[in-house]
Amino acid sequence: MSMLDGFKTTVLETPIHELDPRVKMFMLASVTAMAIMFNKVVPLLVISLAQVPLVLLARVSREWSRSMRGGMIFALMIFGMNLVSRAAYAGWTVDAEMVRVSVAMALRFVALLTTFSLFFLTTSPDKLSLALESMRIPYEYCFAFTTAIRFIPIIAFEAQAIADAQRSRGLELDRGNLIERLKKYVPILTPLIVSAIRRSMELAEAMESRAFGASKRRTNLYTLELKPRDYVAAAALVAALCISVLVRGVV
């Protein structure tokens, strides 16, 4: 569950937190585009490392490091699956090019995980909802999306609590083969699903008691306004995209 720690919103006063959420959405899209654009180790490593100063500036290095530790398992899985599939296609022979491409795919995942973690760590669901509404997305979809984001850390915490409770009752999750371990997670998934359903029913009742959807025209207490630092950040992202396109044409 440590990977999900990188998606819990932090409330801090840093230049990254204070950026307009629309600019951070553009940053998310830009980094994603640059990561997909390259399939070599060096450019993807540069994209990943270039985000580290932003993490330090946002003062979320501890949460980010937790998500990285949890994500390393998936990065190793991506590396292994790419290497095995390419080796199988080539007649079970492994060369340096296969290893290079597999490492690049794992680095692409790390770059994407970093930018998504940074986005959700520094963007509150309320501001994200305002950004989506400003893009003319219906409020019902905005509410559903932001509510799902709010529930992710809650469900992760409940899953960890249920797993600890089952371990205290003698359930050994770390023993046995893969099939046996999957079967042992049934006592965790069952109460977790029941708890999620109960929580969703409570949310539905709370929404109904507050007449959700009764008014077609909604108003907000806060409005989003782009500031000079937002324009500077957007210009830097555009420049990074242009440089990436030029570099992609060369390498």
Short mmCIF file of C-alpha atoms in Angstrom, two decimals:
data_model
loop_
_atom_site.label_atom_id
_atom_site.label_comp_id
_atom_site.label_asym_id
_atom_site.label_seq_id
_atom_site.Cartn_x
_atom_site.Cartn_y
_atom_site.Cartn_z
CA MET A 1 0.00 0.00 0.00
CA SER A 2 3.01 2.30 0.18
CA MET A 3 2.60 3.15 -3.50
CA LEU A 4 -0.73 4.83 -2.75
CA ASP A 5 0.96 7.18 -0.27
CA GLY A 6 2.16 9.13 -3.28
CA PHE A 7 -1.42 10.04 -4.17
CA LYS A 8 -2.53 11.58 -0.86
CA THR A 9 -2.93 15.33 -1.17
CA THR A 10 -0.63 17.40 1.06
CA VAL A 11 -1.56 20.87 2.28
CA LEU A 12 1.56 23.02 2.06
CA GLU A 13 2.48 26.49 0.87
CA THR A 14 5.03 25.85 -1.86
CA PRO A 15 5.42 27.22 -5.40
CA ILE A 16 4.26 23.87 -6.80
CA HIS A 17 1.19 23.68 -4.58
CA GLU A 18 0.23 27.24 -5.48
CA LEU A 19 0.35 26.66 -9.23
CA ASP A 20 -2.98 26.72 -11.03
CA PRO A 21 -4.33 23.14 -11.30
CA ARG A 22 -4.86 23.65 -15.04
CA VAL A 23 -1.15 24.33 -15.42
CA LYS A 24 -0.35 21.20 -13.43
CA MET A 25 -2.73 19.23 -15.66
CA PHE A 26 -0.80 20.58 -18.64
CA MET A 27 2.42 19.50 -16.93
CA LEU A 28 0.96 16.03 -16.44
CA ALA A 29 0.00 15.81 -20.11
CA SER A 30 3.37 17.21 -21.24
CA VAL A 31 5.47 14.77 -19.23
CA THR A 32 3.24 11.90 -20.35
CA ALA A 33 3.70 12.93 -23.99
CA MET A 34 7.47 13.22 -23.58
CA ALA A 35 7.68 9.83 -21.86
CA ILE A 36 5.71 8.17 -24.65
CA MET A 37 7.74 10.01 -27.28
CA PHE A 38 11.04 8.33 -26.33
CA ASN A 39 11.95 4.66 -26.06
CA LYS A 40 15.61 5.03 -25.13
CA VAL A 41 17.22 4.95 -21.70
CA VAL A 42 18.99 8.32 -21.59
CA PRO A 43 16.03 10.59 -22.55
CA LEU A 44 13.68 8.74 -20.20
CA LEU A 45 16.24 8.95 -17.41
CA VAL A 46 16.54 12.70 -18.00
CA ILE A 47 12.74 13.10 -17.89
CA SER A 48 12.59 11.18 -14.61
CA LEU A 49 15.46 13.05 -12.96
CA ALA A 50 14.22 16.45 -14.18
CA GLN A 51 11.16 16.03 -11.96
CA VAL A 52 13.17 15.45 -8.78
CA PRO A 53 13.83 19.20 -8.20
CA LEU A 54 10.07 19.80 -8.48
CA VAL A 55 9.47 17.12 -5.85
CA LEU A 56 12.02 18.74 -3.54
CA LEU A 57 10.56 22.20 -4.20
CA ALA A 58 7.11 20.90 -3.28
CA ARG A 59 8.51 19.32 -0.08
CA VAL A 60 6.84 15.98 -0.76
CA SER A 61 9.99 13.88 -1.10
CA ARG A 62 8.98 11.50 1.70
CA GLU A 63 5.59 10.70 0.17
CA TRP A 64 7.14 10.49 -3.29
CA SER A 65 9.84 8.09 -2.11
CA ARG A 66 7.17 5.82 -0.64
CA SER A 67 5.33 5.68 -3.94
CA MET A 68 8.63 4.96 -5.69
CA ARG A 69 9.38 2.07 -3.34
CA GLY A 70 5.96 0.60 -3.99
CA GLY A 71 6.22 1.26 -7.73
CA MET A 72 9.58 -0.49 -8.04
CA ILE A 73 7.76 -3.83 -7.88
CA PHE A 74 5.72 -2.90 -10.94
CA ALA A 75 8.80 -1.45 -12.67
CA LEU A 76 10.61 -4.77 -12.20
CA MET A 77 7.54 -6.60 -13.50
CA ILE A 78 7.47 -4.37 -16.60
CA PHE A 79 11.19 -4.99 -17.14
CA GLY A 80 10.78 -8.75 -16.73
CA MET A 81 7.71 -9.07 -18.95
CA ASN A 82 9.30 -7.01 -21.72
CA LEU A 83 12.52 -9.00 -21.56
CA VAL A 84 10.77 -12.38 -21.51
CA SER A 85 8.37 -11.50 -24.32
CA ARG A 86 11.14 -10.19 -26.56
CA ALA A 87 13.37 -13.16 -25.79
CA ALA A 88 10.53 -15.56 -26.58
CA TYR A 89 9.87 -13.80 -29.89
CA ALA A 90 13.58 -14.05 -30.80
CA GLY A 91 13.81 -17.75 -30.01
CA TRP A 92 14.81 -17.42 -26.35
CA THR A 93 17.94 -15.44 -27.05
CA VAL A 94 18.79 -12.31 -25.09
CA ASP A 95 20.98 -9.49 -26.37
CA ALA A 96 21.93 -6.02 -25.18
CA GLU A 97 19.23 -4.33 -27.26
CA MET A 98 16.48 -6.33 -25.53
CA VAL A 99 17.82 -5.38 -22.12
CA ARG A 100 18.06 -1.73 -23.17
CA VAL A 101 14.47 -1.60 -24.41
CA SER A 102 13.21 -3.37 -21.28
CA VAL A 103 15.05 -0.89 -19.04
CA ALA A 104 13.58 1.97 -21.08
CA MET A 105 10.05 0.65 -20.57
CA ALA A 106 10.64 0.44 -16.81
CA LEU A 107 12.03 4.00 -16.79
CA ARG A 108 8.97 5.20 -18.69
CA PHE A 109 6.78 3.79 -15.93
CA VAL A 110 8.94 5.53 -13.29
CA ALA A 111 8.65 8.86 -15.13
CA LEU A 112 4.87 8.54 -15.38
CA LEU A 113 4.54 7.45 -11.76
CA THR A 114 6.59 10.46 -10.65
CA THR A 115 4.52 13.02 -12.55
CA PHE A 116 1.19 11.50 -11.47
CA SER A 117 2.37 11.31 -7.86
CA LEU A 118 3.57 14.93 -7.94
CA PHE A 119 0.27 16.05 -9.46
CA PHE A 120 -1.98 14.38 -6.90
CA LEU A 121 0.30 15.23 -3.95
CA THR A 122 0.14 18.95 -4.75
CA THR A 123 -3.42 19.29 -6.13
CA SER A 124 -6.42 19.12 -3.83
CA PRO A 125 -9.60 17.42 -5.14
CA ASP A 126 -11.50 20.71 -4.71
CA LYS A 127 -9.13 22.63 -6.98
CA LEU A 128 -9.06 19.74 -9.42
CA SER A 129 -12.86 19.84 -9.59
CA LEU A 130 -12.75 23.59 -10.27
CA ALA A 131 -10.23 23.02 -13.05
CA LEU A 132 -12.39 20.36 -14.66
CA GLU A 133 -15.48 22.55 -14.40
CA SER A 134 -13.61 25.43 -16.04
CA MET A 135 -12.99 23.05 -18.96
CA ARG A 136 -16.77 22.70 -19.41
CA ILE A 137 -16.90 19.16 -18.03
CA PRO A 138 -20.30 18.42 -16.39
CA TYR A 139 -20.21 18.69 -12.64
CA GLU A 140 -21.55 15.15 -12.16
CA TYR A 141 -18.46 13.73 -13.85
CA CYS A 142 -16.18 16.07 -11.91
CA PHE A 143 -17.79 15.04 -8.64
CA ALA A 144 -17.49 11.33 -9.43
CA PHE A 145 -13.82 11.68 -10.40
CA THR A 146 -12.78 13.74 -7.38
CA THR A 147 -14.78 11.50 -5.03
CA ALA A 148 -12.92 8.46 -6.38
CA ILE A 149 -9.63 10.24 -5.74
CA ARG A 150 -10.68 10.98 -2.16
CA PHE A 151 -11.61 7.33 -1.59
CA ILE A 152 -8.32 5.83 -2.81
CA PRO A 153 -6.24 6.60 0.34
CA ILE A 154 -9.21 5.76 2.58
CA ILE A 155 -9.69 2.34 1.00
CA ALA A 156 -5.92 1.73 1.09
CA PHE A 157 -5.86 2.52 4.82
CA GLU A 158 -8.82 0.20 5.44
CA ALA A 159 -7.18 -2.58 3.44
CA GLN A 160 -4.01 -2.26 5.51
CA ALA A 161 -6.04 -2.28 8.76
CA ILE A 162 -7.97 -5.38 7.67
CA ALA A 163 -4.74 -7.14 6.64
CA ASP A 164 -3.17 -6.37 10.04
CA ALA A 165 -6.30 -7.63 11.81
CA GLN A 166 -6.25 -10.88 9.82
CA ARG A 167 -2.53 -11.33 10.53
CA SER A 168 -3.24 -10.97 14.26
CA ARG A 169 -5.74 -13.82 13.86
CA GLY A 170 -3.12 -16.11 12.35
CA LEU A 171 -3.49 -15.46 8.62
CA GLU A 172 -0.06 -15.87 6.98
CA LEU A 173 -0.09 -13.79 3.81
CA ASP A 174 3.60 -14.22 2.99
CA ARG A 175 3.74 -18.02 2.86
CA GLY A 176 2.83 -20.45 0.12
CA ASN A 177 2.93 -20.30 -3.65
CA LEU A 178 1.20 -17.67 -5.79
CA ILE A 179 -2.18 -19.45 -5.89
CA GLU A 180 -2.20 -20.02 -2.13
CA ARG A 181 -1.32 -16.35 -1.48
CA LEU A 182 -4.14 -15.18 -3.74
CA LYS A 183 -6.60 -17.40 -1.88
CA LYS A 184 -5.45 -15.93 1.43
CA TYR A 185 -6.46 -12.45 0.25
CA VAL A 186 -10.14 -13.45 0.09
CA PRO A 187 -10.63 -12.74 3.86
CA ILE A 188 -9.24 -9.26 3.17
CA LEU A 189 -11.17 -8.45 0.00
CA THR A 190 -14.56 -9.54 1.37
CA PRO A 191 -14.74 -7.09 4.33
CA LEU A 192 -13.07 -4.42 2.19
CA ILE A 193 -15.79 -4.68 -0.48
CA VAL A 194 -18.51 -4.66 2.19
CA SER A 195 -16.96 -1.56 3.78
CA ALA A 196 -16.72 0.19 0.39
CA ILE A 197 -20.38 -0.56 -0.37
CA ARG A 198 -21.45 0.69 3.06
CA ARG A 199 -19.43 3.87 2.62
CA SER A 200 -20.92 4.48 -0.84
CA MET A 201 -24.44 4.08 0.54
CA GLU A 202 -23.67 6.59 3.29
CA LEU A 203 -22.34 9.01 0.68
CA ALA A 204 -25.46 8.55 -1.46
CA GLU A 205 -27.71 9.27 1.52
CA ALA A 206 -25.69 12.36 2.41
CA MET A 207 -25.94 13.63 -1.18
CA GLU A 208 -29.68 13.01 -1.24
CA SER A 209 -30.20 14.81 2.09
CA ARG A 210 -28.38 17.83 0.64
CA ALA A 211 -30.52 17.81 -2.54
CA PHE A 212 -27.67 16.99 -4.88
CA GLY A 213 -28.59 17.95 -8.44
CA ALA A 214 -31.63 20.02 -7.47
CA SER A 215 -30.10 23.20 -8.89
CA LYS A 216 -28.90 23.12 -12.50
CA ARG A 217 -26.84 26.27 -12.10
CA ARG A 218 -24.04 25.89 -9.60
CA THR A 219 -21.87 28.54 -8.00
CA ASN A 220 -18.47 28.20 -6.35
CA LEU A 221 -16.93 30.05 -3.45
CA TYR A 222 -13.56 30.24 -5.22
CA THR A 223 -12.63 30.86 -8.83
CA LEU A 224 -9.40 29.98 -10.61
CA GLU A 225 -7.25 32.79 -11.99
CA LEU A 226 -3.98 32.40 -13.85
CA LYS A 227 -1.12 34.35 -12.29
CA PRO A 228 2.29 35.36 -13.74
CA ARG A 229 3.98 32.27 -12.28
CA ASP A 230 1.41 30.09 -14.05
CA TYR A 231 2.24 31.66 -17.41
CA VAL A 232 5.97 31.19 -16.74
CA ALA A 233 5.44 27.52 -15.86
CA ALA A 234 3.27 26.96 -18.95
CA ALA A 235 5.90 28.61 -21.17
CA ALA A 236 8.61 26.40 -19.67
CA LEU A 237 6.52 23.32 -20.39
CA VAL A 238 5.94 24.40 -23.99
CA ALA A 239 9.69 24.95 -24.38
CA ALA A 240 10.40 21.50 -22.91
CA LEU A 241 7.94 19.94 -25.36
CA CYS A 242 9.55 21.73 -28.31
CA ILE A 243 13.02 20.64 -27.22
CA SER A 244 11.78 17.06 -26.83
CA VAL A 245 10.36 17.06 -30.35
CA LEU A 246 13.67 18.37 -31.72
CA VAL A 247 15.69 15.82 -29.77
CA ARG A 248 13.32 13.04 -30.87
CA GLY A 249 14.00 13.97 -34.48
CA VAL A 250 17.76 13.69 -33.93
CA VAL A 251 18.07 10.53 -31.84
#
